[in-house]
């Protein structure tokens, strides 16, 4: 019988409890390293870590320093305000070498989603056996598959029988596996720096710096595990990864100096200024900073290029954008106050009184706990998406009318700035997308629109909606003009002329293409090509590797949505080959693995060693989470291309194909896959599934 785990927290907790101890078991306790910074930091104690190793198995040592504050603490009283640089007047964090600041531990994730920190603490402090027992209340399985059976099987599966699993808490398990101290707070403006152990060459000004901005749709995400584990194998670089405020706490855009908008963007800007001031102490060259990011982080790279606030500051030299741009339909809010007012009204902080000023709204919102605000905003977003709103209102960059610092002024618009060429056009950029971006966006549409509105069953109501209304709703959400001609062109091109569009299954391939193109691909490609027309310093890539593991498996777990099939490289899949994302099980089809495991339990008549042996024979790659030899080759390609760009402003070298900068006359791009190649005209990759069977 199939064992079903219905809640996302159950999936995540079971994975952490049962399977994820393996990394700590196989890694030695790292040594520490001391570094001295000027006041107010003083001595920092970091960790010495080892890279995963290149294709030849050669590893390097690097130092990592975590939880370094780059801004003044964000408190309830200062919520929504613009961040300020960490004050030089503060007491020194690490006053002596014998009493340094502990930079070995990760800091909190920025407040986000529907997570109450008190609930987190409750789960973290629970004993493994007790928590499994709690989680299994929502499962249906054979009586013999109990908490002790699961924990014992985990011990056998990962050779962990020497660990006291039955007495360990979830907190101890996560700390041991992830090497993080998990927490969540609005006081989260800190960064992590990874730097080579060996000092930079004397003739240089330091190592190139790679400054990473995480994704998450501007409403979620963290920089955890964005270190030099893989990038450091490809080249000697310094990797900086940061937290910035997200969601309504990072982007509430009102006509008020207390909440002027773009708080998250200004956090990132402040972190870049911090790098300029301090990175030389880590061996970095402040004149060779490459900003790079994925999804909303990629859109941020575009915003940093276009924003008037970065002109003539020389904060970065190169930019890499992975699946997103500043002109993506979700990446700039043109009606931010409407979203802000609607949200404030839900919490009783806004009435129909037209004379109510925005300062009073901010004052009211500061009375709530941060998790109360993020939880309500998550529900607010979900409700809007149910009605075919993209759901990014209130949590995206905007044009500011107030604020001492303006990331975008009242009349600024990223599309107009890009078109005019009045920005940092001299900065070389390297942008790209993954082949099947739309798998991720389809999952989002399925869970927030189709399923809540009951358009997933095969009946006349669903057929009529899919055929006559769906495209119109999609276009309206994306801000496109509707009309019979437009809708027919979309239907014929993306869904196929012979497609009757009567079932959800019949439209999934077309939806994957249409959503991937309109939400991510087309806008990113246009930004790159327009930038190229101004300077000629622009490059494009397409990531197309299709392996067993995929970030989209994790997304389907978190959202309880369907995994629609392994079409190809999904949104964010390239991150697995760039950072330490070697996660047992969760990057594979975990429901399929659980079903197989339960089947093996029956075949083996509950003999754990038999079950473990069969699982390892059929799913060893997913159980261990490590990259295969083929995947290591892909990782080598990606990290070489990215670090090449940080060194030279182009992705070429180290045995990779030579890619010329993009021009209208020669629109070449590079395909990253098991074998890499140069191709022409990326627009051909907009529509991939038109000829797929619609049965």
XYZ file of C-alpha atoms in Angstrom:
695
model
C 0.000 0.000 0.000
C 1.113 3.537 -0.732
C 2.214 5.625 2.236
C 1.037 9.222 1.785
C 2.571 12.208 3.558
C 0.248 15.116 2.988
C 1.781 18.178 4.648
C 4.930 20.039 3.503
C 6.215 20.305 7.069
C 5.868 16.526 7.334
C 7.917 15.977 4.206
C 10.643 18.342 5.347
C 10.774 17.082 8.895
C 10.850 13.414 7.940
C 13.695 14.085 5.548
C 15.633 15.985 8.188
C 14.937 13.480 10.927
C 15.453 10.242 9.133
C 17.757 10.656 6.191
C 19.903 13.753 6.453
C 22.405 12.746 9.141
C 24.691 11.213 6.545
C 26.676 14.356 5.787
C 27.782 14.956 9.352
C 28.751 11.316 9.687
C 31.075 11.499 6.710
C 32.652 14.918 7.299
C 35.267 15.686 9.917
C 34.691 18.510 12.365
C 36.228 21.564 10.636
C 39.055 23.589 12.095
C 38.671 27.302 12.756
C 40.380 30.369 11.333
C 40.838 33.838 12.832
C 40.680 37.063 10.817
C 40.940 40.659 12.025
C 38.785 43.484 10.646
C 38.757 47.169 11.556
C 36.359 48.539 14.154
C 33.533 47.685 14.895
C 34.226 44.045 13.958
C 37.588 43.119 15.416
C 38.537 39.438 15.434
C 36.272 36.982 13.587
C 36.404 33.224 14.077
C 35.488 31.345 10.904
C 35.705 27.748 9.721
C 38.154 25.958 7.482
C 36.267 23.879 4.938
C 37.133 21.689 1.995
C 35.695 21.988 -1.508
C 33.979 18.978 -3.077
C 36.840 18.502 -5.524
C 37.285 18.959 -9.261
C 36.917 16.291 -11.956
C 40.299 14.884 -10.950
C 39.236 14.643 -7.314
C 41.553 17.480 -6.253
C 40.180 19.563 -3.376
C 41.062 22.957 -1.910
C 40.717 24.472 1.527
C 38.792 27.668 2.020
C 37.750 29.810 4.964
C 34.139 30.730 5.600
C 32.887 33.507 7.873
C 29.144 33.578 8.550
C 26.572 35.827 10.160
C 28.587 39.027 9.714
C 26.206 41.979 10.220
C 26.421 44.556 7.449
C 23.574 46.748 8.721
C 22.223 48.026 11.994
C 19.812 45.560 13.637
C 16.293 45.671 12.200
C 13.894 46.005 15.116
C 10.122 46.239 15.415
C 10.442 49.997 15.875
C 12.520 50.351 12.690
C 10.484 47.885 10.619
C 10.018 48.978 6.949
C 12.698 51.685 7.295
C 15.803 51.929 5.133
C 18.740 49.951 6.446
C 21.734 51.772 7.858
C 25.374 50.683 7.773
C 26.594 48.796 10.815
C 27.860 51.592 13.029
C 31.555 52.152 13.667
C 30.541 53.482 17.094
C 29.371 50.079 18.283
C 31.359 47.982 20.718
C 33.829 45.745 18.934
C 32.231 42.371 18.139
C 35.446 40.392 18.648
C 37.600 42.418 21.035
C 40.581 40.030 21.218
C 42.013 37.067 19.374
C 41.204 34.903 22.378
C 37.647 36.285 22.492
C 36.637 36.579 18.818
C 33.215 37.039 17.275
C 31.851 33.581 16.427
C 31.406 33.632 12.641
C 31.189 29.853 12.400
C 27.417 29.790 12.862
C 24.814 30.857 10.356
C 22.438 33.652 11.292
C 18.666 33.672 11.008
C 16.698 33.545 7.781
C 14.736 36.732 7.089
C 11.119 36.558 8.274
C 8.915 35.093 5.537
C 5.917 32.929 4.767
C 3.505 31.410 7.256
C 6.134 30.331 9.761
C 5.801 31.139 13.450
C 9.215 30.996 15.187
C 7.549 29.527 18.296
C 6.318 26.594 16.227
C 9.804 26.124 14.797
C 11.230 25.936 18.313
C 8.628 23.363 19.303
C 9.602 21.082 16.404
C 13.334 21.639 16.839
C 13.268 20.648 20.503
C 11.334 17.425 19.903
C 13.003 14.041 20.162
C 13.299 12.260 16.806
C 11.091 9.344 17.817
C 8.404 11.603 19.231
C 8.354 13.789 16.148
C 8.129 10.834 13.773
C 5.240 9.526 15.855
C 3.496 12.902 15.512
C 4.116 13.064 11.791
C 2.857 9.560 11.182
C -0.595 10.564 12.390
C -1.152 11.862 8.857
C 0.052 8.738 7.106
C -1.557 5.484 6.237
C 0.728 2.479 6.213
C 1.066 -0.973 7.661
C 1.034 -1.202 11.439
C 4.574 -2.537 11.557
C 5.949 0.619 9.901
C 6.244 2.653 13.087
C 8.627 5.336 14.320
C 11.248 2.879 15.587
C 11.144 0.904 12.342
C 11.708 4.081 10.275
C 14.535 5.299 12.489
C 16.206 1.891 12.526
C 15.971 1.648 8.738
C 17.587 5.096 8.453
C 20.465 3.948 10.629
C 21.036 0.946 8.358
C 20.508 2.907 5.156
C 23.150 5.499 5.976
C 25.505 3.500 8.221
C 24.483 5.614 11.209
C 24.022 2.880 13.753
C 26.737 4.426 15.926
C 24.674 7.590 16.413
C 22.104 7.887 19.223
C 19.278 8.641 16.781
C 16.521 7.749 19.230
C 17.687 10.359 21.748
C 18.685 13.129 19.316
C 16.465 16.154 18.716
C 15.524 17.625 15.355
C 17.703 20.654 16.154
C 20.751 18.461 16.695
C 20.004 16.558 13.486
C 19.653 19.654 11.307
C 22.737 21.283 12.816
C 24.751 18.126 12.219
C 23.549 17.688 8.629
C 23.249 21.205 7.250
C 25.923 22.887 9.365
C 23.410 25.656 10.098
C 21.730 26.979 13.206
C 18.205 27.415 11.927
C 16.225 30.461 12.993
C 14.011 33.186 11.546
C 13.840 36.894 12.343
C 13.409 40.311 10.770
C 16.819 41.110 12.277
C 18.566 39.179 9.522
C 20.819 41.543 7.596
C 24.030 39.587 7.601
C 26.348 38.015 5.044
C 28.671 35.071 4.556
C 32.118 35.229 2.985
C 34.119 32.301 1.584
C 37.745 32.958 0.725
C 40.717 30.787 -0.353
C 43.147 29.790 2.372
C 46.163 30.794 0.318
C 46.686 34.569 0.008
C 46.262 36.255 -3.398
C 49.322 36.793 -5.602
C 51.431 39.749 -4.456
C 51.234 41.400 -7.859
C 47.418 41.456 -7.730
C 44.981 43.598 -5.772
C 43.239 40.463 -4.575
C 40.953 37.702 -5.756
C 37.858 38.426 -7.852
C 34.705 38.691 -5.739
C 31.472 36.909 -6.639
C 28.495 38.532 -4.873
C 25.446 36.226 -4.846
C 21.817 37.365 -4.534
C 19.392 34.528 -3.757
C 16.047 34.058 -5.458
C 12.561 33.458 -4.098
C 10.291 35.829 -5.989
C 11.286 38.720 -3.665
C 9.059 37.069 -1.041
C 11.198 34.211 0.297
C 14.650 32.673 0.194
C 17.966 32.614 1.997
C 21.685 32.656 1.251
C 22.388 29.548 3.362
C 24.723 27.032 1.690
C 25.788 29.550 -0.971
C 29.496 29.177 -0.326
C 32.620 28.194 -2.270
C 32.153 24.406 -2.084
C 32.080 24.126 -5.904
C 32.998 27.550 -7.284
C 36.242 27.323 -5.320
C 37.193 24.174 -7.222
C 37.004 26.007 -10.547
C 39.069 29.059 -9.591
C 40.371 31.083 -6.675
C 37.489 33.460 -6.008
C 35.839 35.013 -2.995
C 32.123 34.257 -2.668
C 29.886 36.678 -0.787
C 26.275 35.691 -0.131
C 23.758 37.873 1.666
C 20.364 37.991 3.291
C 18.033 40.845 2.392
C 14.505 41.612 3.555
C 11.803 39.936 1.494
C 8.043 40.070 1.062
C 6.028 42.924 2.511
C 8.762 43.587 5.102
C 11.228 44.261 2.300
C 9.048 46.003 -0.281
C 6.071 47.825 1.298
C 6.037 50.903 -0.926
C 4.030 53.811 0.473
C 4.122 57.589 0.331
C 6.033 57.679 3.592
C 9.636 58.089 4.637
C 8.952 55.319 7.168
C 8.201 52.788 4.396
C 9.258 54.245 1.073
C 9.689 50.918 -0.759
C 12.681 49.002 -2.135
C 13.934 48.215 1.357
C 15.266 44.865 0.140
C 17.025 46.461 -2.828
C 18.636 49.058 -0.579
C 19.761 46.256 1.763
C 21.588 44.676 -1.197
C 23.081 48.034 -2.137
C 24.294 48.513 1.425
C 25.912 45.062 1.366
C 27.731 45.972 -1.854
C 29.021 49.138 -0.159
C 30.154 46.958 2.759
C 32.128 44.821 0.313
C 33.841 47.908 -1.048
C 34.889 48.878 2.468
C 35.991 45.549 3.911
C 36.623 42.906 1.238
C 40.348 43.630 0.947
C 40.770 42.234 4.472
C 39.504 38.903 3.130
C 41.909 38.994 0.181
C 39.393 40.385 -2.295
C 39.748 42.961 -5.061
C 36.983 45.549 -4.654
C 37.473 46.620 -8.273
C 36.579 43.125 -9.557
C 33.154 42.414 -8.089
C 30.766 40.237 -10.110
C 27.142 40.377 -9.027
C 25.199 37.215 -9.810
C 21.819 35.872 -8.832
C 19.050 33.417 -9.681
C 15.339 34.136 -10.352
C 14.485 37.210 -8.241
C 18.230 37.424 -7.656
C 18.695 37.574 -11.423
C 16.049 40.286 -11.678
C 18.011 42.099 -8.964
C 21.148 42.013 -11.120
C 19.115 43.805 -13.790
C 17.787 46.322 -11.272
C 21.300 47.035 -9.991
C 22.394 47.710 -13.564
C 19.465 50.039 -14.255
C 19.025 51.836 -10.947
C 20.148 55.470 -10.850
C 21.411 54.763 -7.318
C 24.318 52.660 -8.634
C 25.580 55.034 -11.319
C 29.148 56.233 -10.879
C 29.586 54.257 -7.654
C 31.690 51.462 -9.200
C 30.146 48.846 -6.927
C 30.501 46.018 -9.448
C 32.329 45.244 -12.688
C 30.362 42.330 -14.187
C 26.860 40.879 -13.891
C 25.443 37.340 -14.286
C 21.688 36.777 -14.393
C 20.151 33.304 -14.061
C 16.460 33.093 -15.077
C 14.975 36.511 -14.518
C 15.353 40.182 -15.380
C 14.317 43.605 -14.141
C 11.684 43.786 -16.891
C 10.085 40.422 -16.137
C 6.317 40.926 -15.612
C 6.619 40.138 -11.887
C 9.820 42.083 -11.165
C 8.509 45.667 -10.872
C 5.342 46.840 -9.134
C 3.583 49.676 -10.964
C 0.722 49.839 -8.455
C 2.498 49.311 -5.140
C 0.274 51.510 -3.012
C -2.871 49.655 -4.039
C -1.317 46.407 -2.822
C -0.022 48.068 0.337
C -3.403 49.562 1.182
C -5.291 46.323 0.522
C -2.904 44.414 2.751
C -3.006 47.002 5.537
C -6.789 46.866 5.485
C -6.682 43.137 6.267
C -4.879 43.893 9.529
C -7.085 46.839 10.407
C -4.363 49.380 9.617
C -6.191 51.102 6.755
C -9.768 52.369 6.520
C -11.781 54.026 3.784
C -10.802 57.411 5.248
C -9.131 59.199 2.339
C -7.355 61.590 4.719
C -5.513 58.794 6.476
C -1.777 59.296 5.877
C 0.634 56.491 5.104
C 2.724 57.134 8.234
C -0.200 55.974 10.377
C -0.386 52.718 8.388
C 3.286 52.007 9.108
C 2.824 52.846 12.780
C -0.082 50.404 12.998
C 1.795 47.592 11.210
C 4.674 47.959 13.653
C 2.367 46.810 16.440
C 2.290 43.280 15.027
C 4.908 40.560 15.356
C 6.952 40.022 12.195
C 5.578 36.490 11.721
C 2.004 37.757 12.004
C 2.659 40.147 9.118
C 4.428 37.611 6.906
C 1.763 34.983 7.556
C -1.066 37.357 6.656
C 0.804 38.561 3.582
C 1.282 34.973 2.419
C -2.470 34.370 2.730
C -3.133 37.687 0.965
C -0.910 36.648 -1.932
C -2.534 33.219 -2.196
C -6.002 34.743 -2.388
C -4.947 37.166 -5.134
C -3.394 34.400 -7.198
C -6.594 32.409 -6.996
C -8.111 35.154 -9.162
C -5.275 35.067 -11.730
C -3.212 37.845 -10.204
C 0.529 37.154 -10.412
C 0.642 37.815 -6.681
C 3.831 39.881 -6.566
C 2.094 43.140 -5.628
C 3.493 44.558 -2.418
C 6.666 42.471 -2.611
C 8.535 43.805 -5.640
C 10.690 46.847 -6.443
C 8.814 50.075 -7.111
C 9.185 53.766 -8.024
C 9.646 55.622 -4.732
C 8.048 58.940 -3.874
C 9.720 59.184 -0.474
C 12.843 58.033 1.368
C 16.283 59.544 1.960
C 17.714 56.992 -0.465
C 15.851 56.196 -3.658
C 16.635 53.012 -5.540
C 14.152 54.160 -8.201
C 12.751 57.702 -8.202
C 9.066 58.596 -8.707
C 9.308 58.675 -12.513
C 11.763 55.794 -12.989
C 10.719 52.654 -14.825
C 13.226 49.856 -15.579
C 11.850 49.223 -19.081
C 12.197 52.880 -20.046
C 15.692 53.096 -18.540
C 16.787 49.970 -20.409
C 15.412 51.299 -23.682
C 17.060 54.716 -23.231
C 20.518 53.343 -22.482
C 20.907 55.821 -19.623
C 22.431 53.397 -17.110
C 25.589 51.309 -16.511
C 25.784 50.111 -20.109
C 29.537 49.504 -19.908
C 29.071 46.533 -17.562
C 29.466 43.178 -19.400
C 26.621 40.778 -18.609
C 26.048 37.038 -18.950
C 22.364 36.098 -18.804
C 20.454 32.906 -19.514
C 17.600 30.563 -18.752
C 16.948 26.891 -18.119
C 15.259 24.957 -20.886
C 12.015 24.088 -19.074
C 11.491 27.074 -16.781
C 7.749 26.608 -17.147
C 7.633 23.410 -15.057
C 8.084 25.549 -11.959
C 5.604 28.218 -13.020
C 3.032 25.587 -14.005
C 3.298 24.112 -10.508
C 2.588 27.577 -9.109
C -0.451 28.068 -11.357
C -1.751 24.592 -10.574
C -1.630 25.108 -6.801
C -2.819 28.699 -6.623
C -5.339 28.870 -9.479
C -6.381 25.630 -11.144
C -6.740 23.419 -8.074
C -8.452 25.991 -5.787
C -10.922 26.819 -8.576
C -11.598 23.127 -9.323
C -10.239 23.167 -12.882
C -8.332 19.890 -12.575
C -11.081 17.300 -13.011
C -12.049 15.986 -16.437
C -15.529 17.458 -16.883
C -17.378 19.987 -19.067
C -16.705 22.863 -16.660
C -12.950 22.304 -16.847
C -13.039 21.821 -20.633
C -14.951 25.064 -21.174
C -12.599 27.004 -18.937
C -9.409 25.662 -20.512
C -10.641 26.265 -24.043
C -12.429 29.602 -23.729
C -11.187 31.467 -20.639
C -7.760 30.292 -19.493
C -5.633 32.157 -22.049
C -7.536 35.385 -21.409
C -6.922 35.046 -17.656
C -3.240 34.323 -18.196
C -2.796 37.324 -20.472
C -4.544 39.632 -18.036
C -2.308 38.433 -15.196
C 0.762 39.039 -17.340
C -0.419 42.497 -18.369
C -0.972 41.593 -22.031
C -3.796 42.832 -24.218
C -6.547 40.347 -24.953
C -8.616 39.755 -28.045
C -9.667 36.931 -30.294
C -6.695 37.282 -32.649
C -4.139 37.401 -29.841
C -5.659 34.428 -28.059
C -5.837 32.381 -31.283
C -2.180 33.056 -32.062
C -1.213 31.934 -28.555
C -3.377 28.825 -28.785
C -2.058 27.796 -32.191
C 1.589 28.471 -31.334
C 1.803 27.107 -27.803
C -0.989 24.534 -27.582
C -1.237 23.327 -31.188
C -3.951 23.913 -33.799
C -5.302 20.382 -33.386
C -5.504 20.593 -29.592
C -9.125 20.650 -28.404
C -7.924 21.678 -24.899
C -10.587 19.657 -23.116
C -8.484 18.224 -20.279
C -5.781 19.597 -18.030
C -3.405 16.901 -19.276
C -3.858 18.154 -22.833
C -2.804 21.725 -21.987
C 0.093 21.021 -19.597
C 2.806 20.927 -22.329
C 1.560 24.226 -23.793
C 1.267 25.833 -20.372
C 4.843 24.861 -19.553
C 6.043 26.605 -22.730
C 3.798 29.648 -22.439
C 4.416 30.313 -18.745
C 8.149 29.660 -19.004
C 8.487 31.998 -21.969
C 6.272 34.846 -20.813
C 7.249 34.863 -17.145
C 10.993 34.213 -17.475
C 12.551 33.544 -20.879
C 11.384 36.352 -23.169
C 11.980 39.230 -20.754
C 15.451 37.997 -19.805
C 16.437 37.528 -23.428
C 15.125 40.966 -24.359
C 17.083 42.635 -21.574
C 20.288 40.915 -22.651
C 19.773 41.782 -26.336
C 18.902 45.408 -25.566
C 21.960 45.733 -23.360
C 24.042 44.262 -26.188
C 22.688 46.880 -28.601
C 24.043 49.605 -26.321
C 27.501 48.151 -25.659
C 28.105 44.809 -27.350
C 29.150 43.317 -24.013
C 26.461 40.710 -23.498
C 26.403 36.911 -23.574
C 23.570 34.373 -23.412
C 23.386 30.763 -22.245
C 20.787 27.981 -22.134
C 21.106 25.396 -19.358
C 19.683 22.123 -20.672
C 21.065 19.265 -18.586
C 18.348 16.735 -17.767
C 19.317 14.464 -14.890
C 17.504 12.454 -12.255
C 17.651 15.216 -9.672
C 15.706 18.465 -9.983
C 14.844 21.466 -7.815
C 11.304 21.040 -9.123
C 10.962 17.821 -7.122
C 11.557 19.887 -3.992
C 9.084 22.534 -5.165
C 6.381 19.925 -5.686
C 7.025 18.649 -2.145
C 6.793 22.121 -0.598
C 3.614 23.009 -2.478
C 2.016 19.562 -2.493
C 1.651 20.012 -6.222
C 2.168 17.597 -9.093
C 5.496 16.842 -10.656
C 4.444 16.901 -14.278
C 7.239 14.766 -15.639
C 10.912 15.127 -16.407
C 10.702 17.331 -19.469
C 14.166 18.779 -18.862
C 16.144 21.376 -16.913
C 13.765 23.103 -14.500
C 13.880 26.543 -12.916
C 16.875 26.806 -10.523
C 18.325 23.390 -11.442
C 21.699 24.955 -12.249
C 22.133 25.862 -8.563
C 22.694 22.183 -7.762
C 25.915 22.337 -9.788
C 27.100 25.640 -8.332
C 26.618 25.267 -4.576
C 26.359 22.609 -1.854
C 22.904 21.252 -2.684
C 23.791 17.585 -2.160
C 20.520 16.775 -0.412
C 19.531 13.147 0.103
C 16.171 12.200 -1.420
C 14.450 15.590 -1.744
C 15.882 16.394 -5.183
C 14.422 13.159 -6.547
C 10.853 11.933 -6.961
C 10.383 11.177 -3.292
C 6.826 9.880 -3.548
C 8.043 7.292 -6.026
C 10.910 6.320 -3.690
C 8.569 5.989 -0.706
C 6.175 3.853 -2.732
C 9.066 1.599 -3.758
C 10.334 1.440 -0.167
C 6.930 0.351 1.118
C 6.781 -2.281 -1.633
C 10.214 -3.563 -0.600
C 9.070 -3.754 3.032
C 6.392 -6.216 1.936
C 8.710 -8.210 -0.322
C 11.339 -8.429 2.404
C 8.784 -9.266 5.116
C 10.079 -6.383 7.269
C 13.732 -7.476 7.190
C 15.421 -4.062 7.306
C 18.737 -5.200 5.785
C 16.852 -6.616 2.790
C 14.888 -3.355 2.328
C 18.049 -1.263 2.562
C 19.909 -3.440 0.061
C 17.103 -3.173 -2.494
C 16.758 0.601 -2.041
C 20.471 1.081 -2.520
C 20.389 -1.032 -5.672
C 17.537 0.958 -7.197
C 17.991 4.504 -5.815
C 21.534 4.956 -4.468
C 22.022 8.209 -6.383
C 19.012 9.783 -4.674
C 19.572 8.252 -1.248
C 23.090 9.656 -0.902
C 22.329 12.873 -2.752
C 25.854 13.106 -4.129
C 26.511 14.140 -7.706
C 27.199 11.349 -10.158
C 30.291 11.439 -12.375
C 28.175 12.851 -15.204
C 26.739 15.515 -12.893
C 30.212 16.407 -11.635
C 31.182 17.089 -15.242
C 28.212 19.457 -15.583
C 29.180 21.131 -12.305
C 32.706 21.615 -13.601
C 31.344 23.295 -16.740
C 29.044 25.669 -14.862
C 31.556 26.696 -12.226
C 34.294 27.221 -14.826
C 32.025 29.424 -16.968
C 30.878 31.510 -13.975
C 34.358 31.992 -12.522
C 35.757 32.719 -16.004
C 33.278 35.568 -16.205
C 34.376 36.835 -12.797
C 37.981 36.908 -14.011
C 37.646 38.040 -17.631
C 34.151 39.387 -18.297
C 33.359 36.467 -20.626
C 32.615 32.770 -19.965
C 35.397 31.433 -22.173
C 38.465 29.434 -21.237
C 39.385 26.273 -19.326
C 38.420 24.055 -22.257
C 34.910 25.457 -22.783
C 33.559 26.394 -26.224
C 34.354 29.966 -27.274
C 31.225 32.130 -27.101
C 31.177 35.464 -28.896
C 29.266 38.407 -27.495
C 25.676 38.525 -28.741
C 24.749 40.680 -31.734
C 21.549 41.031 -33.728
C 23.413 39.850 -36.817
C 24.967 36.880 -35.013
C 22.663 35.920 -32.102
C 24.740 33.021 -30.873
C 24.504 31.504 -27.394
C 25.993 28.573 -25.540
C 24.143 25.422 -24.522
C 25.328 23.851 -21.268
C 24.572 20.123 -21.158
C 26.454 16.825 -20.988
C 28.182 18.135 -24.098
C 28.394 21.898 -24.570
C 27.863 23.615 -27.898
C 27.287 26.963 -29.573
C 23.833 27.522 -31.053
C 22.013 30.315 -32.908
C 18.738 32.171 -32.211
C 17.523 31.395 -28.701
C 13.930 32.355 -29.564
C 13.556 28.901 -31.072
C 13.637 27.607 -27.483
C 10.478 29.520 -26.539
C 8.185 26.785 -27.881
C 9.283 23.201 -27.213
C 6.116 21.184 -26.687
C 3.712 22.215 -29.463
C 3.966 18.843 -31.183
C 3.651 16.817 -27.971
C 0.668 14.446 -27.976
C -2.444 16.082 -26.520
C -4.269 12.854 -25.766
